[in-house]
CSV table of C-alpha atoms in Angstrom, one decimal:
chain,number,residue,atom,x,y,z
A,469,MET,CA,4.1,-12.8,-11.6
A,470,ARG,CA,5.5,-9.6,-10.0
A,471,GLY,CA,3.5,-6.5,-9.3
A,472,ASP,CA,4.9,-4.8,-12.3
A,473,GLY,CA,3.4,-7.4,-14.6
A,474,THR,CA,6.6,-9.2,-15.5
A,475,SER,CA,6.7,-13.0,-15.2
A,476,THR,CA,9.0,-15.0,-13.0
A,477,ASP,CA,10.3,-18.4,-14.1
A,478,ILE,CA,8.3,-20.3,-11.5
A,479,SER,CA,6.4,-23.4,-12.6
A,480,PRO,CA,2.8,-24.1,-11.6
A,481,ARG,CA,4.1,-27.1,-9.6
A,482,ASP,CA,6.4,-24.9,-7.6
A,483,ILE,CA,3.6,-22.4,-7.0
A,484,VAL,CA,1.5,-25.2,-5.5
A,485,ILE,CA,4.5,-26.2,-3.3
A,486,LEU,CA,4.7,-22.6,-2.1
A,487,LYS,CA,1.0,-22.5,-1.6
A,488,VAL,CA,1.0,-25.6,0.5
A,489,ARG,CA,4.0,-24.4,2.5
A,490,VAL,CA,2.2,-21.1,3.3
A,491,ALA,CA,-1.0,-23.0,4.3
A,492,HIS,CA,1.0,-25.4,6.5
A,493,PRO,CA,4.0,-23.3,7.8
A,494,THR,CA,5.0,-25.7,10.5
A,495,ALA,CA,4.6,-28.9,8.6
A,496,SER,CA,7.6,-31.0,7.9
A,497,THR,CA,8.6,-31.6,4.3
A,498,ARG,CA,7.4,-35.2,4.7
A,499,GLU,CA,4.0,-33.9,5.7
A,500,LEU,CA,4.1,-31.5,2.7
A,501,SER,CA,4.9,-34.4,0.4
A,502,ASP,CA,1.8,-36.2,1.7
A,503,ILE,CA,-0.4,-33.1,1.2
A,504,LEU,CA,0.9,-32.4,-2.3
A,505,GLU,CA,0.2,-36.0,-3.3
A,506,ALA,CA,-3.2,-36.2,-1.7
A,507,GLU,CA,-4.5,-32.8,-2.8
A,508,TYR,CA,-2.8,-32.1,-6.1
A,509,GLY,CA,-1.4,-35.4,-7.4
A,510,ILE,CA,2.2,-34.1,-7.1
A,511,THR,CA,4.5,-36.9,-6.1
A,512,LEU,CA,7.9,-35.7,-4.8
A,513,SER,CA,10.2,-36.9,-2.1
A,514,HIS,CA,10.5,-34.7,1.0
A,515,ASN,CA,14.1,-34.2,0.1
A,516,ARG,CA,13.2,-32.8,-3.4
A,517,ILE,CA,10.5,-30.5,-1.8
A,518,ASN,CA,13.1,-29.2,0.6
A,519,GLU,CA,15.5,-28.6,-2.4
A,520,ILE,CA,12.8,-26.8,-4.3
A,521,LEU,CA,11.9,-24.6,-1.4
A,522,ARG,CA,15.6,-23.7,-0.8
A,523,GLU,CA,16.0,-22.9,-4.5
A,524,MET,CA,12.9,-20.6,-4.5
A,525,SER,CA,14.1,-18.9,-1.4
A,526,SER,CA,17.6,-18.3,-2.7
A,527,GLU,CA,16.1,-17.0,-6.0
A,528,GLY,CA,14.0,-14.5,-4.0
A,529,VAL,CA,10.6,-16.0,-4.9
A,530,PHE,CA,9.7,-15.8,-1.2
A,531,ARG,CA,11.3,-14.7,2.0
A,532,GLU,CA,11.1,-16.5,5.3
A,533,THR,CA,10.2,-14.0,8.0
A,534,ILE,CA,9.5,-14.4,11.6
A,535,LEU,CA,6.6,-12.2,12.7
A,536,PRO,CA,6.2,-11.7,16.4
A,537,ASP,CA,2.8,-11.9,18.1
A,538,GLN,CA,0.9,-8.7,17.4
A,539,GLU,CA,0.5,-8.1,21.2
A,540,LEU,CA,4.3,-7.5,21.6
A,541,PHE,CA,4.5,-4.3,19.5
A,542,SER,CA,2.4,-1.4,18.4
A,543,TYR,CA,2.4,-0.8,14.7
A,544,TYR,CA,2.6,2.6,12.9
A,545,LEU,CA,2.2,3.7,9.3
A,546,PHE,CA,4.7,6.5,8.4
A,547,ARG,CA,4.1,8.4,5.1
A,548,ILE,CA,6.9,10.5,3.8
A,549,ALA,CA,6.7,13.3,1.2
A,550,PHE,CA,9.9,14.7,-0.3
A,551,ASN,CA,11.4,18.2,-0.3
A,552,TYR,CA,12.5,17.8,-4.0
A,553,PRO,CA,15.2,20.4,-4.1
A,554,ASN,CA,17.1,18.3,-1.6
A,555,PHE,CA,16.1,14.9,-2.9
A,556,GLU,CA,19.2,14.1,-5.0
A,557,GLU,CA,21.6,14.9,-2.2
A,558,HIS,CA,19.7,13.2,0.7
A,559,TRP,CA,17.5,10.4,-0.5
A,560,GLU,CA,20.0,7.6,-0.5
A,561,SER,CA,21.2,7.9,3.1
A,562,CYS,CA,17.6,8.1,4.2
A,563,TYR,CA,16.7,5.0,2.1
A,564,TRP,CA,19.4,2.9,3.6
A,565,ASP,CA,18.7,4.0,7.1
A,566,LEU,CA,15.1,2.9,6.7
A,567,ILE,CA,16.2,-0.4,5.1
A,568,ASP,CA,18.6,-1.1,8.0
A,569,ASP,CA,16.4,0.1,10.8
A,570,PRO,CA,15.2,-2.8,13.1
A,571,HIS,CA,11.9,-1.0,13.8
A,572,VAL,CA,10.9,-1.0,10.1
A,573,LEU,CA,8.8,-4.0,9.2
A,574,MET,CA,7.9,-2.9,5.7
A,575,PHE,CA,9.1,-0.1,3.5
A,576,PHE,CA,7.6,0.6,0.1
A,577,ASN,CA,6.9,3.2,-2.6
A,578,ALA,CA,3.4,4.3,-3.2
A,579,ASP,CA,1.6,6.3,-5.9
A,580,SER,CA,0.6,9.3,-3.9
A,581,HIS,CA,2.0,12.6,-2.5
A,582,TYR,CA,3.6,10.4,0.1
A,583,HIS,CA,6.0,8.4,-2.1
A,584,TRP,CA,7.6,6.4,0.7
A,585,GLN,CA,5.5,4.6,3.2
A,586,VAL,CA,6.8,2.6,6.2
A,587,VAL,CA,5.2,0.2,8.5
A,588,ALA,CA,7.1,0.2,11.8
A,589,GLN,CA,6.9,-1.5,15.1
A,590,PHE,CA,7.7,-0.2,18.5
A,591,ARG,CA,7.1,-1.5,22.0
A,592,ARG,CA,5.8,1.8,23.3
A,593,ASN,CA,4.6,5.1,22.0
A,594,GLU,CA,7.6,6.9,23.6
A,595,GLN,CA,10.0,4.8,21.5
A,596,MET,CA,8.1,5.8,18.3
A,597,GLU,CA,8.1,9.5,19.3
A,598,ARG,CA,11.9,9.4,20.0
A,599,TRP,CA,12.4,7.5,16.7
A,600,ILE,CA,10.6,10.2,14.7
A,601,HIS,CA,12.5,13.0,16.5
A,602,GLU,CA,15.9,11.3,15.6
A,603,PHE,CA,14.6,10.6,12.1
A,604,PHE,CA,13.9,14.3,11.6
A,605,LYS,CA,17.2,15.4,13.1
A,606,THR,CA,19.0,13.1,10.6
A,607,HIS,CA,16.8,13.4,7.5
A,608,GLY,CA,14.8,16.5,7.9
A,609,ASP,CA,16.3,18.2,4.8
A,610,LEU,CA,14.7,15.4,2.6
A,611,ILE,CA,11.3,15.6,4.2
A,612,SER,CA,8.5,17.9,3.0
A,613,GLN,CA,5.7,16.3,4.9
A,614,PHE,CA,5.5,13.4,7.3
A,615,HIS,CA,2.3,11.7,8.4
A,616,ASN,CA,2.1,9.0,11.1
A,617,THR,CA,-0.8,6.8,12.0
A,618,MET,CA,-1.0,4.3,14.8
A,619,LEU,CA,-2.5,1.1,13.5
A,620,HIS,CA,-4.6,0.3,16.6
A,621,ASN,CA,-6.1,-3.1,16.0
A,622,VAL,CA,-4.2,-5.1,13.3
A,623,HIS,CA,-6.9,-7.6,12.4
A,624,LYS,CA,-5.0,-9.6,9.8
A,625,PHE,CA,-1.2,-10.0,9.6
A,626,LYS,CA,-0.5,-12.9,7.2
A,627,THR,CA,-0.5,-14.2,3.7
A,628,ASP,CA,-3.2,-16.7,2.9
A,629,ALA,CA,-2.3,-19.7,0.8
A,630,GLU,CA,-5.2,-19.1,-1.6
A,631,VAL,CA,-3.6,-16.0,-3.0
A,632,PHE,CA,-1.4,-18.3,-5.1
A,633,ASP,CA,-4.6,-19.5,-6.9
A,634,ASP,CA,-4.4,-16.3,-9.0
A,635,LEU,CA,-1.0,-17.4,-10.3
A,636,LEU,CA,-2.1,-21.0,-10.9
A,637,ARG,CA,-5.1,-19.8,-13.0
A,638,GLU,CA,-2.6,-18.2,-15.5
A,639,THR,CA,-1.6,-21.6,-17.0
A,640,PRO,CA,-3.3,-24.8,-18.0
A,641,GLU,CA,-1.0,-26.8,-15.7
A,642,GLY,CA,-1.9,-24.6,-12.8
A,643,GLU,CA,-5.6,-24.9,-13.6
A,644,ALA,CA,-5.2,-28.7,-13.5
A,645,TYR,CA,-3.7,-28.5,-10.0
A,646,LEU,CA,-6.7,-26.3,-8.9
A,647,GLU,CA,-9.1,-28.8,-10.4
A,648,ALA,CA,-7.5,-31.7,-8.6
A,649,GLU,CA,-7.9,-29.7,-5.3
A,650,ARG,CA,-11.5,-28.9,-6.1
A,651,GLU,CA,-12.3,-32.5,-6.9
A,652,LEU,CA,-10.8,-33.6,-3.6
A,653,THR,CA,-12.7,-30.9,-1.7
A,654,GLU,CA,-16.0,-32.0,-3.3
A,655,ALA,CA,-15.3,-35.6,-2.6
A,656,ASP,CA,-14.8,-34.8,1.1
A,657,ASP,CA,-18.1,-32.9,1.3
């Protein structure tokens, strides 16, 4: 399920595979195979699990991203409001510059006065300040307002595997996988 409410063609079994991969990011596909069988009753070879993960990745179901340790960088939230008379002429070059910028960790639209929001990472404050200066020199005609916030202590920086339970609850097959997991958990207690 995408954020816009439209369905993707991902089966409950594949959601479970993705959930287990997120819960065990460094596990081999052989280990994933064992976990899937023990916790969910899903019996697949490690080769098949590898194929399914590759297919989901190539279909854009998930992205594999390397996240450096939070101590290496400082993180900032940039919020951008548009100068609409110049929007049509300038939005696209700004958009692609943000997409291609190595400091941009996440770039998204938001329902607020600040339609574009960017999470960026820099090694030092001076780099961030220089970046903003160059950004305004290049894209100032597009910008009506710009707000930046340093994200001082990033307390959580990951996706938890349990978020996939929401998707699994949408189908009877997915509910069956969750029930198998619950039964195993209760048996272990």
